[in-house]
XYZ file of N, CA and C in Angstrom:
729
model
N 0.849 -1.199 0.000
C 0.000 0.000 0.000
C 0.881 1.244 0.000
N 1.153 2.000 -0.974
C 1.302 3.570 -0.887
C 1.326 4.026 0.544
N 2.331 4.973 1.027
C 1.966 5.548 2.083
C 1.137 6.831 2.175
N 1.037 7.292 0.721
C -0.168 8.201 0.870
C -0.973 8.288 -0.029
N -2.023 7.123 0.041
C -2.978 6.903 -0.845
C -3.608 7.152 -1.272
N -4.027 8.748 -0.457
C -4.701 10.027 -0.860
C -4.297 11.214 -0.997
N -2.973 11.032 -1.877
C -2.579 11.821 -2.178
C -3.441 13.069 -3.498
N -3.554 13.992 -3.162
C -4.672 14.721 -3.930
C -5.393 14.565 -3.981
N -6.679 13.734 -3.167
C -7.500 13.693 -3.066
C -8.128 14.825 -1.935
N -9.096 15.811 -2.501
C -9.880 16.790 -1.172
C -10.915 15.971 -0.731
N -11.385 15.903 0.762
C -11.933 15.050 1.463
C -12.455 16.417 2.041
N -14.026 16.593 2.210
C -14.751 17.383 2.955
C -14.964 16.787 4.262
N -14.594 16.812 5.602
C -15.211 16.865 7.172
C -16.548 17.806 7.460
N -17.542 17.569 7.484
C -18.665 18.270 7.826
C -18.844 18.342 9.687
N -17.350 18.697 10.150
C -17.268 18.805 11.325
C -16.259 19.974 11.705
N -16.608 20.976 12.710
C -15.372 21.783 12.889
C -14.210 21.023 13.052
N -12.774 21.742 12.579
C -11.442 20.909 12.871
C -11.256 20.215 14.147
N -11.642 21.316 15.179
C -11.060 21.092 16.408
C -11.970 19.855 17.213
N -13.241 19.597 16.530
C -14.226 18.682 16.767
C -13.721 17.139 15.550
N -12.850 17.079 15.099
C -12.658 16.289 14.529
C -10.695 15.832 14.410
N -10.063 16.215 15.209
C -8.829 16.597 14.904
C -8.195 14.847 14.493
N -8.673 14.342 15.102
C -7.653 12.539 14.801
C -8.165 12.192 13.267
N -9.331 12.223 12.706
C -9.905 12.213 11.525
C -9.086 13.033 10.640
N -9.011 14.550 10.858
C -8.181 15.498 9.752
C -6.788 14.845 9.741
N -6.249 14.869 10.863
C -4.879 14.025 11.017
C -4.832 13.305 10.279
N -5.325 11.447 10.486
C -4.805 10.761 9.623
C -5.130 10.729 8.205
N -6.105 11.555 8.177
C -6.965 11.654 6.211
C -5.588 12.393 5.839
N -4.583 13.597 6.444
C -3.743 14.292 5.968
C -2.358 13.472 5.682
N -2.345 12.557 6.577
C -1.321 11.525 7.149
C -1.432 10.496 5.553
N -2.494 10.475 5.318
C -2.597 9.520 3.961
C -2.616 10.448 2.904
N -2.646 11.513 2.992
C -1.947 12.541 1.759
C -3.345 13.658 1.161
N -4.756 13.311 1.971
C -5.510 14.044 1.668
C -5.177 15.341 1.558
N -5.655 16.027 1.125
C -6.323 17.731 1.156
C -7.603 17.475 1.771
N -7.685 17.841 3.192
C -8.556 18.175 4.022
C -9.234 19.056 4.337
N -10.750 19.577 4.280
C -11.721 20.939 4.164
C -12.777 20.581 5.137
N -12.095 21.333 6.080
C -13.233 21.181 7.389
C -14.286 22.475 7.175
N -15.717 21.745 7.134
C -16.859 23.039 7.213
C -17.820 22.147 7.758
N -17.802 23.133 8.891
C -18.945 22.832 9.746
C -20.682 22.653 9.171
N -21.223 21.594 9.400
C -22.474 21.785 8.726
C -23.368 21.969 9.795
N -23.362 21.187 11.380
C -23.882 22.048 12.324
C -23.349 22.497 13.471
N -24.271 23.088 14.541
C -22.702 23.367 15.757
C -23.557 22.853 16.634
N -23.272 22.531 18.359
C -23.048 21.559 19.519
C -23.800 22.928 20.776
N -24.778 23.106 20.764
C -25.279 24.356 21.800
C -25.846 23.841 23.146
N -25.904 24.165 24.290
C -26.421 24.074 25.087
C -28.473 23.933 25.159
N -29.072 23.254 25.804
C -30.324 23.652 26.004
C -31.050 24.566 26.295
N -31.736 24.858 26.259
C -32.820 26.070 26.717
C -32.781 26.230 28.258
N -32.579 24.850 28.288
C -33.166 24.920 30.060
C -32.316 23.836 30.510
N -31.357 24.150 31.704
C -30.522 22.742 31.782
C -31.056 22.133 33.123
N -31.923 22.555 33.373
C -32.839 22.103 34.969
C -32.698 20.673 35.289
N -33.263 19.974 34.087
C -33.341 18.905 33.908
C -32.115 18.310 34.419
N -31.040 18.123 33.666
C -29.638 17.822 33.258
C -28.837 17.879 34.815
N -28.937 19.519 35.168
C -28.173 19.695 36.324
C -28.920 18.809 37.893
N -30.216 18.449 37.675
C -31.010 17.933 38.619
C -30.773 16.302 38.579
N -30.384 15.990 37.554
C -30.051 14.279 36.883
C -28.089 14.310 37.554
N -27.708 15.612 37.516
C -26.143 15.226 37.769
C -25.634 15.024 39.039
N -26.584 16.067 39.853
C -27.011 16.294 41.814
C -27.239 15.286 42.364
N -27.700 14.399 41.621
C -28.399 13.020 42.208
C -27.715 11.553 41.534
N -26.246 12.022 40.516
C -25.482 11.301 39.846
C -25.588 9.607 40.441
N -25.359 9.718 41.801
C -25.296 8.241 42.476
C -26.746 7.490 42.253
N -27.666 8.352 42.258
C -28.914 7.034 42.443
C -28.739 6.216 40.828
N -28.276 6.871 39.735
C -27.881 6.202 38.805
C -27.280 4.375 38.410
N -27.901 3.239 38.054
C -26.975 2.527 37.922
C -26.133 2.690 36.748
N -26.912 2.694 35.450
C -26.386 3.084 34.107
C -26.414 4.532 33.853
N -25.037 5.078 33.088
C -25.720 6.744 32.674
C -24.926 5.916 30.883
N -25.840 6.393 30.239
C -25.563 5.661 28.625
C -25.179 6.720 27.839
N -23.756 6.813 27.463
C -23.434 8.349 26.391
C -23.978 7.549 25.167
N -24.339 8.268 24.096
C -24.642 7.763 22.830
C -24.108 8.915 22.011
N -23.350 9.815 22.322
C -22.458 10.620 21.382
C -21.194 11.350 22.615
N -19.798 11.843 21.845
C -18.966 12.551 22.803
C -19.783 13.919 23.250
N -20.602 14.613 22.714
C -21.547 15.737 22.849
C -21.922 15.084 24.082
N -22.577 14.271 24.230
C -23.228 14.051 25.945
C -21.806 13.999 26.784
N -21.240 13.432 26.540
C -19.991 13.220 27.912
C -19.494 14.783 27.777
N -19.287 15.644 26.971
C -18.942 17.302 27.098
C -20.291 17.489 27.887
N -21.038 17.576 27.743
C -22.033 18.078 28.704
C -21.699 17.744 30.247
N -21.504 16.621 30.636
C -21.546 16.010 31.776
C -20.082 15.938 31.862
N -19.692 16.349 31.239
C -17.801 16.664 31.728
C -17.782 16.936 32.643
N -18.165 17.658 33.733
C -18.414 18.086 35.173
C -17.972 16.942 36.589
N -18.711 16.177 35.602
C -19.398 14.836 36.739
C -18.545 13.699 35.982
N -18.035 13.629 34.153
C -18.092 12.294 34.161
C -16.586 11.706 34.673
N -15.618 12.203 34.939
C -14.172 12.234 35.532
C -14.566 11.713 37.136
N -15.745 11.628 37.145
C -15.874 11.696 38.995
C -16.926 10.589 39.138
N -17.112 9.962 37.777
C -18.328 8.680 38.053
C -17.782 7.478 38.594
N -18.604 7.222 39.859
C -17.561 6.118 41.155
C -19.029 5.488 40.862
N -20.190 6.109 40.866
C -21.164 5.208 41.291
C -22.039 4.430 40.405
N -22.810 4.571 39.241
C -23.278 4.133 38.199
C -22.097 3.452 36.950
N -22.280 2.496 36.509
C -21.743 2.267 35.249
C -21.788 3.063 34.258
N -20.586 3.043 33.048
C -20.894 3.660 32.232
C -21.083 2.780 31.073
N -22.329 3.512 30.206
C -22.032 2.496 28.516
C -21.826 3.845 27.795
N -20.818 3.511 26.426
C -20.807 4.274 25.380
C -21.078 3.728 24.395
N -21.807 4.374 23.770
C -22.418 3.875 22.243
C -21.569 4.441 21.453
N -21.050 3.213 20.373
C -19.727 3.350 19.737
C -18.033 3.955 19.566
N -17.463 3.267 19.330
C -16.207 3.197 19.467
C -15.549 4.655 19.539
N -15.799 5.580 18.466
C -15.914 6.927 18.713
C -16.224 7.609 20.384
N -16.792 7.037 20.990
C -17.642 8.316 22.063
C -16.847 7.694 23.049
N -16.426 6.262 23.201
C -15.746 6.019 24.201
C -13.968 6.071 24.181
N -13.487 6.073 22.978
C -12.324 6.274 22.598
C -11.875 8.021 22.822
N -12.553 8.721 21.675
C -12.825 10.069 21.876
C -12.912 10.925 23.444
N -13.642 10.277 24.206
C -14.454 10.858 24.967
C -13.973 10.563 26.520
N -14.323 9.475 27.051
C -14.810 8.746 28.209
C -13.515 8.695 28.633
N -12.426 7.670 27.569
C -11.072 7.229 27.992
C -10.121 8.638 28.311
N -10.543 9.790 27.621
C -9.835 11.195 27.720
C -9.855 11.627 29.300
N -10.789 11.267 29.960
C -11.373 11.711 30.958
C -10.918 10.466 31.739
N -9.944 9.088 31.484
C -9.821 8.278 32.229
C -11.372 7.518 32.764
N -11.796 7.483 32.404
C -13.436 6.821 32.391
C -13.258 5.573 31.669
N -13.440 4.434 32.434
C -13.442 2.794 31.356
C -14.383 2.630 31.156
N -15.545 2.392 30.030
C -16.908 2.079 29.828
C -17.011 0.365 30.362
N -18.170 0.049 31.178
C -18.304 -0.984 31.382
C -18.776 -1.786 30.053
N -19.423 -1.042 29.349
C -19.983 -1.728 28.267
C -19.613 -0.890 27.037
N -19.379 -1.201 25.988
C -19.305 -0.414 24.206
C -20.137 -1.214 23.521
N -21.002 -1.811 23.307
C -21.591 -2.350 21.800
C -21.549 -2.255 20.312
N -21.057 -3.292 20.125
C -20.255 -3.376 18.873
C -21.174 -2.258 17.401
N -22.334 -2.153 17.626
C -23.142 -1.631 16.814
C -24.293 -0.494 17.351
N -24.619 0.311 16.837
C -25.682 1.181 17.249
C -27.197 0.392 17.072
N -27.325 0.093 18.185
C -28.506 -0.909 17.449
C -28.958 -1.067 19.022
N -30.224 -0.427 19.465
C -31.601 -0.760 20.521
C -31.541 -1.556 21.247
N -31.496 -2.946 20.743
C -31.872 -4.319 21.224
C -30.431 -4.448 21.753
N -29.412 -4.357 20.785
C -27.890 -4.974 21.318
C -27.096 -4.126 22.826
N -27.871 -2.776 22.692
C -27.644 -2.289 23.890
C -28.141 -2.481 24.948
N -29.130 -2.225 24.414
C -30.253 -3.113 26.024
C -29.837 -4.543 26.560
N -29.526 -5.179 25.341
C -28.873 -5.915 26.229
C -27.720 -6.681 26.685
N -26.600 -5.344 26.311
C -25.427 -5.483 27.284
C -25.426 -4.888 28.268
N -26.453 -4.149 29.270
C -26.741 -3.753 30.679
C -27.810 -4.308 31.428
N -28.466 -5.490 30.756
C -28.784 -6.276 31.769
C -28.420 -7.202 32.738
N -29.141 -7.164 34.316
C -30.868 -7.026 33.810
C -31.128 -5.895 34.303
N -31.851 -5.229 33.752
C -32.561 -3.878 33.881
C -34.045 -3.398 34.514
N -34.508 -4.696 34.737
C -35.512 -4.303 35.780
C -35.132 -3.683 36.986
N -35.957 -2.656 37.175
C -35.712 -1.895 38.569
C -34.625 -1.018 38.249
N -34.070 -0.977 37.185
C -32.311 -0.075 37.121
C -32.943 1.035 36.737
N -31.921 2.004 37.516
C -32.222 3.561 37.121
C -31.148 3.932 35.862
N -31.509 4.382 34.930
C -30.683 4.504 33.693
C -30.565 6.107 33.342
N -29.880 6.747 33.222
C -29.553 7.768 32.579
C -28.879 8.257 31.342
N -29.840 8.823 30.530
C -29.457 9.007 29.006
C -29.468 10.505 28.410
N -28.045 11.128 28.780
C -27.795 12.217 28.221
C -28.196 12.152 26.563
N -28.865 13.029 26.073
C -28.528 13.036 24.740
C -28.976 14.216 23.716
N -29.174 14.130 22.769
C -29.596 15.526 22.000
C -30.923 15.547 21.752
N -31.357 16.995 21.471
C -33.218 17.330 21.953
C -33.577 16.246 20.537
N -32.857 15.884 19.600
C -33.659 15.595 18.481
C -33.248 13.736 17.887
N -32.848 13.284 19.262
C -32.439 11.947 19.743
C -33.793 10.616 19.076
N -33.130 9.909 18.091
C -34.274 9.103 18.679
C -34.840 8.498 19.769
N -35.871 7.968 19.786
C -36.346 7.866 21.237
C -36.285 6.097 21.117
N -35.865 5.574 19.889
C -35.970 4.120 20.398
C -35.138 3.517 21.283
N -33.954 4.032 21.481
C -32.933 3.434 22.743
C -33.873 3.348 23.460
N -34.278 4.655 24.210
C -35.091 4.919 25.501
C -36.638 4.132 25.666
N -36.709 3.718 24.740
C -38.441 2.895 24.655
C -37.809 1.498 24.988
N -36.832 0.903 24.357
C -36.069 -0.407 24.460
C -36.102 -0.827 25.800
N -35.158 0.582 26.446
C -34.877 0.203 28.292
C -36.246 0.060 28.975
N -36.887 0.833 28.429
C -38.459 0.757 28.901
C -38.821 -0.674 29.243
N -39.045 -1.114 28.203
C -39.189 -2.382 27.613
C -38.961 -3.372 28.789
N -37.656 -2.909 28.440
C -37.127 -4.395 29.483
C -37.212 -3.915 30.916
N -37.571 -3.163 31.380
C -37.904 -2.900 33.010
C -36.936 -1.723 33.309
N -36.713 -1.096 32.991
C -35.698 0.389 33.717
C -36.269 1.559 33.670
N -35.855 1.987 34.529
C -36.668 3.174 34.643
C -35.372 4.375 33.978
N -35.963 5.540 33.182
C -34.906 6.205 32.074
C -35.485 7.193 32.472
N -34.373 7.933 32.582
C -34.300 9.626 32.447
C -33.483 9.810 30.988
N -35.157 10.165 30.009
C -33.796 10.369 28.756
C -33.726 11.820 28.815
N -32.809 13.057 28.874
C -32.772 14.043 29.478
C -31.789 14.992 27.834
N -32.377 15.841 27.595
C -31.343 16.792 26.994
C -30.338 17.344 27.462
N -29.266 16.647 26.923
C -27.995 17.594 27.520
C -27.454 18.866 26.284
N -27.464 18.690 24.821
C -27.060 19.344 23.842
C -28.047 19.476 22.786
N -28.157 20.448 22.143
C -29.218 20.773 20.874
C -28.165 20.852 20.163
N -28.574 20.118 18.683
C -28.107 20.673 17.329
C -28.284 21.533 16.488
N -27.804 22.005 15.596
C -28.376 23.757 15.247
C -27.431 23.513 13.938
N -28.377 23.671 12.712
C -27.344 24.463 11.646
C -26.779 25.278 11.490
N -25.515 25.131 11.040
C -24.888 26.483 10.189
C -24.309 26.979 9.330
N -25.291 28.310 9.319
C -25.419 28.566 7.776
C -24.208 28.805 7.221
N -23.812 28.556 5.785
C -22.728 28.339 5.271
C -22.945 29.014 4.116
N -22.200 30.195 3.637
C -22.083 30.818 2.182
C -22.231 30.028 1.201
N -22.444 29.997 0.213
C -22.620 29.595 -0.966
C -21.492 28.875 -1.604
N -20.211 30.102 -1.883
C -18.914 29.531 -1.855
C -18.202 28.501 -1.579
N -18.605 28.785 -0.149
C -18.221 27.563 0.705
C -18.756 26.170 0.712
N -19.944 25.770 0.379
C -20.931 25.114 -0.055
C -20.051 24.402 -1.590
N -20.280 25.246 -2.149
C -19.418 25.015 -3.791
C -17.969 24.050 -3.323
N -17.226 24.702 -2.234
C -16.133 24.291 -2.029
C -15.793 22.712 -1.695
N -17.460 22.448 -0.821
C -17.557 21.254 -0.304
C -17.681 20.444 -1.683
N -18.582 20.426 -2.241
C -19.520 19.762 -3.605
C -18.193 19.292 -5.119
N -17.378 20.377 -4.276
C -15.664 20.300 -5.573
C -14.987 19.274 -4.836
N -15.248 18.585 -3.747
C -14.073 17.886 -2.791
C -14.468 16.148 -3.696
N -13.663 15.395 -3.613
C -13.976 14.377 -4.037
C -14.824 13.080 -3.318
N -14.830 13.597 -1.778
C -15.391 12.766 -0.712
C -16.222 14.247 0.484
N -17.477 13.617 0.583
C -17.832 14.452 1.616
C -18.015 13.739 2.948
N -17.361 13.261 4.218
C -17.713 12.570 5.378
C -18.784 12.810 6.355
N -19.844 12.574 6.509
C -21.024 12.802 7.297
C -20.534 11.605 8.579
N -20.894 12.448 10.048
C -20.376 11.204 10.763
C -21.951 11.907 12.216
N -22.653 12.345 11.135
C -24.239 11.939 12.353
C -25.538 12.406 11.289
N -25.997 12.192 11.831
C -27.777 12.351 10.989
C -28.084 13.267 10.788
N -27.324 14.255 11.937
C -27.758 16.245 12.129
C -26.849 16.519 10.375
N -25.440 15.949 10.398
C -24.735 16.600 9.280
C -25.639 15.895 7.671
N -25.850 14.895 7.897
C -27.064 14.597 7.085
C -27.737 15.333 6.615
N -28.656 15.608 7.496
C -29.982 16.427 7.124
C -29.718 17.654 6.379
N -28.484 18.334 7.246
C -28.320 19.782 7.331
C -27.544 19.894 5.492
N -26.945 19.116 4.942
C -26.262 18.243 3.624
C -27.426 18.770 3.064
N -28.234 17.644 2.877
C -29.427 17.468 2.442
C -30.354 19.215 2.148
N -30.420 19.588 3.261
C -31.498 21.069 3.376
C -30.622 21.852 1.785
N -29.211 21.685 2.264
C -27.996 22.872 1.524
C -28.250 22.444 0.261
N -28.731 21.675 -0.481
C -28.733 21.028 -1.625
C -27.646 19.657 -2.037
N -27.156 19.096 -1.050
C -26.434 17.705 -1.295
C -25.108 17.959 -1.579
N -24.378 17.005 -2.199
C -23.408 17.032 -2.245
C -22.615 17.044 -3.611
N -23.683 17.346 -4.945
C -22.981 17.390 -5.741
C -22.788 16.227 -6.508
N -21.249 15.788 -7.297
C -20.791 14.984 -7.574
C -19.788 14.208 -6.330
N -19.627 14.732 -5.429
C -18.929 14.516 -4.611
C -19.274 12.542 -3.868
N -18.676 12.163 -3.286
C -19.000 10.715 -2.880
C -19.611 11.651 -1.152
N -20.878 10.337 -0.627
C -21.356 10.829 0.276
C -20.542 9.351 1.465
N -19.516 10.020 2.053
C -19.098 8.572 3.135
C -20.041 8.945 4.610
N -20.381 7.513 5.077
C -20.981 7.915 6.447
C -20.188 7.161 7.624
N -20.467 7.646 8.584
C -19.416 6.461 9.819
C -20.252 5.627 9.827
N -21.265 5.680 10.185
C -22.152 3.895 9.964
C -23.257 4.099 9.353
N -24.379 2.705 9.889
C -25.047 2.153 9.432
C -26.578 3.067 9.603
N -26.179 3.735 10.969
C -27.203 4.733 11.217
C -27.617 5.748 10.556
N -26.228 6.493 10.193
C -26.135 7.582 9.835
C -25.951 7.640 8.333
N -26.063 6.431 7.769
C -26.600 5.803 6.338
C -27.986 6.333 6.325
N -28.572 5.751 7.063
C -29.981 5.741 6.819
C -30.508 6.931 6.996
N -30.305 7.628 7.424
C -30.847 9.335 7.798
C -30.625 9.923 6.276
N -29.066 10.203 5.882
C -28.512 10.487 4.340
C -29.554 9.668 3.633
N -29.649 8.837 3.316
C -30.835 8.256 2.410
C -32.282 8.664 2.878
N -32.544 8.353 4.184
C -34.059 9.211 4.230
C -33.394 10.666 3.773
N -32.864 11.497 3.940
C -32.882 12.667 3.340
C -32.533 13.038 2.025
N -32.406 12.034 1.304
C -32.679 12.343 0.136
C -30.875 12.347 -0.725
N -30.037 12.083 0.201
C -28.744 11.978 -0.398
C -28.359 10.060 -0.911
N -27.461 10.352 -1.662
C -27.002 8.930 -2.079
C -25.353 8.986 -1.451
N -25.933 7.455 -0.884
C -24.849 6.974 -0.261
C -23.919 6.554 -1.131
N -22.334 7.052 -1.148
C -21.494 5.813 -1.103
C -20.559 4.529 -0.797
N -20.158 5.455 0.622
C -19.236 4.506 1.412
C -20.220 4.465 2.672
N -19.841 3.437 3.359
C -20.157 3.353 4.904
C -18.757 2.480 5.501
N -18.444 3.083 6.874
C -17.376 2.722 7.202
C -17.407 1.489 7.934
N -17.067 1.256 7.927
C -16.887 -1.203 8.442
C -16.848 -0.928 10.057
N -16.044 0.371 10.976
C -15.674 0.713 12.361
C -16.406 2.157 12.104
N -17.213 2.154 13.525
C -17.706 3.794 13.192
C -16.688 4.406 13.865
N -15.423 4.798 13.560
C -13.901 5.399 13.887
C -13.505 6.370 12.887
N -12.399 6.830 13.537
C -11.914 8.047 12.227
C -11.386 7.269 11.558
N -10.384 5.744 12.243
C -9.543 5.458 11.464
C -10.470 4.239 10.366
N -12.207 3.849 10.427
C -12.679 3.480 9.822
C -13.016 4.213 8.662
N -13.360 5.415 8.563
C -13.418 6.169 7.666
C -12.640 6.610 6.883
N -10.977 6.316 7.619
C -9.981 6.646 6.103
C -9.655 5.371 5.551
N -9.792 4.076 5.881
C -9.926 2.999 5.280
C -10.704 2.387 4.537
N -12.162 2.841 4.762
C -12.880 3.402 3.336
C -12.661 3.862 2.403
N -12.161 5.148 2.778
C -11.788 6.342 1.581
C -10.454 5.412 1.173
N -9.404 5.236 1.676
C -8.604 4.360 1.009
C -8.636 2.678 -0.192
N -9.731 2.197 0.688
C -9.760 1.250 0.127
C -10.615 1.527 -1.742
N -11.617 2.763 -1.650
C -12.484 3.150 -2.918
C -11.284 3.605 -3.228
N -10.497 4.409 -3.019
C -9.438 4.683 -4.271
C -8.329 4.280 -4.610
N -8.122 3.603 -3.970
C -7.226 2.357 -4.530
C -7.793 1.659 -6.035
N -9.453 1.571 -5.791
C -9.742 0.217 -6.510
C -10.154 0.943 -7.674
N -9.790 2.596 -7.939
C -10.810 3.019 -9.089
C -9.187 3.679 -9.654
């Protein structure tokens, strides 16, 4: 293999740099031209009542479940100091990224974003108090799942997503790149609203965030095998190698 297999290739990040820095790294490391533009940004709630009243009472917690690094920044406060509840992180990203930064070992990671497979790597869950930081525009099937099986859930807003708006230019700039990386449903949509991506290839980190890009009306081309940064340049590597 070439050591820089992407060499001249521009690769769009639909993530600020500093929100993506191990991703820009090694895409650059393999010889990309890298174009970070934000498609949305990471805001606080309206009201953190909720959130700060769920963190006061951190111990009655058995499970608190991150399902993005956005929740563990929220609860950055508390999550360096979690002695009493387990932690799960939903995918390799949030606990690599996130949890381990903070010296935090997840009791549980599940290999896939997927309802059922989480639910049940924290059983048994009857009677368990569960806590689920997550974003106002979250699906709610995790939280119906735990239901399900007997836990009682605080699914609680810790972060809202929010577009942003992006010049035209800049837009153009993305649509000229040869790869655009979507790595959540928000950068999806927000893709999608802007008018897509062009000729550009649409890569996603998984299987989830496939499906959002296609409900919104974009065409997929890659999906990454690890929802990781370093899954996503092994994608992009492996399609251009073969063309």
């Amino acid at each position: 293999m070439a050591e820089r297999p992407l060499a001249g290739r521009r690769i769009a990040v639909t993530r600020p740099r500093e929100h993506a820095d191990e991703l820009v790294a090694g895409l650059e490391r393999k010889g990309a031209l890298v174009v970070a533009l934000a498609l949305i940004a990471i805001v606080a709630p309206p009201d953190a009542g909720a959130l700060e009243a769920a963190v006061s009472e951190i111990e009655r917690y058995d499970w608190v479940v991150f399902t993005s690094a956005n929740g563990v920044s929220a609860l950055r406060s508390v999550a360096n100091g979690l002695g009493g509840p387990r932690v799960a992180a939903v995918g390799p990203m949030t606990a690599a990224a996130a949890l381990r930064e903070l010296g935090v070992e997840p009791a549980f990671v599940p290999e896939r974003y997927a309802a059922e497979e989480i639910a049940a790597g924290l059983e048994p869950l009857a009677g368990a108090h569960v806590l689920l930081p997550q974003a106002d525009i979250a699906d709610p099937g995790l939280a119906e799942e735990l239901r399900r099986r007997g836990a009682l859930v605080d699914a609680i807003t810790a972060y809202r997503t929010v577009e942003v708006e992006q010049e035209q230019d800049v837009l153009a700039e993305l649509r000229a790149a040869d790869a655009v990386v979507l790595m959540s449903g928000s950068a999806a949509r927000s893709l999608a609203t802007r008018g897509g991506a062009g000729e550009a290839l649409v890569v996603c980190i998984g299987p989830k965030t496939a499906d959002v890009a296609r409900e919104s009306g974009l065409e997929v081309s890659l999906i990454a095998r690890e929802a990781t940064a370093e899954g996503i340049i092994q994608a992009l590597v492996s399609h251009f190698q073969e063309i």
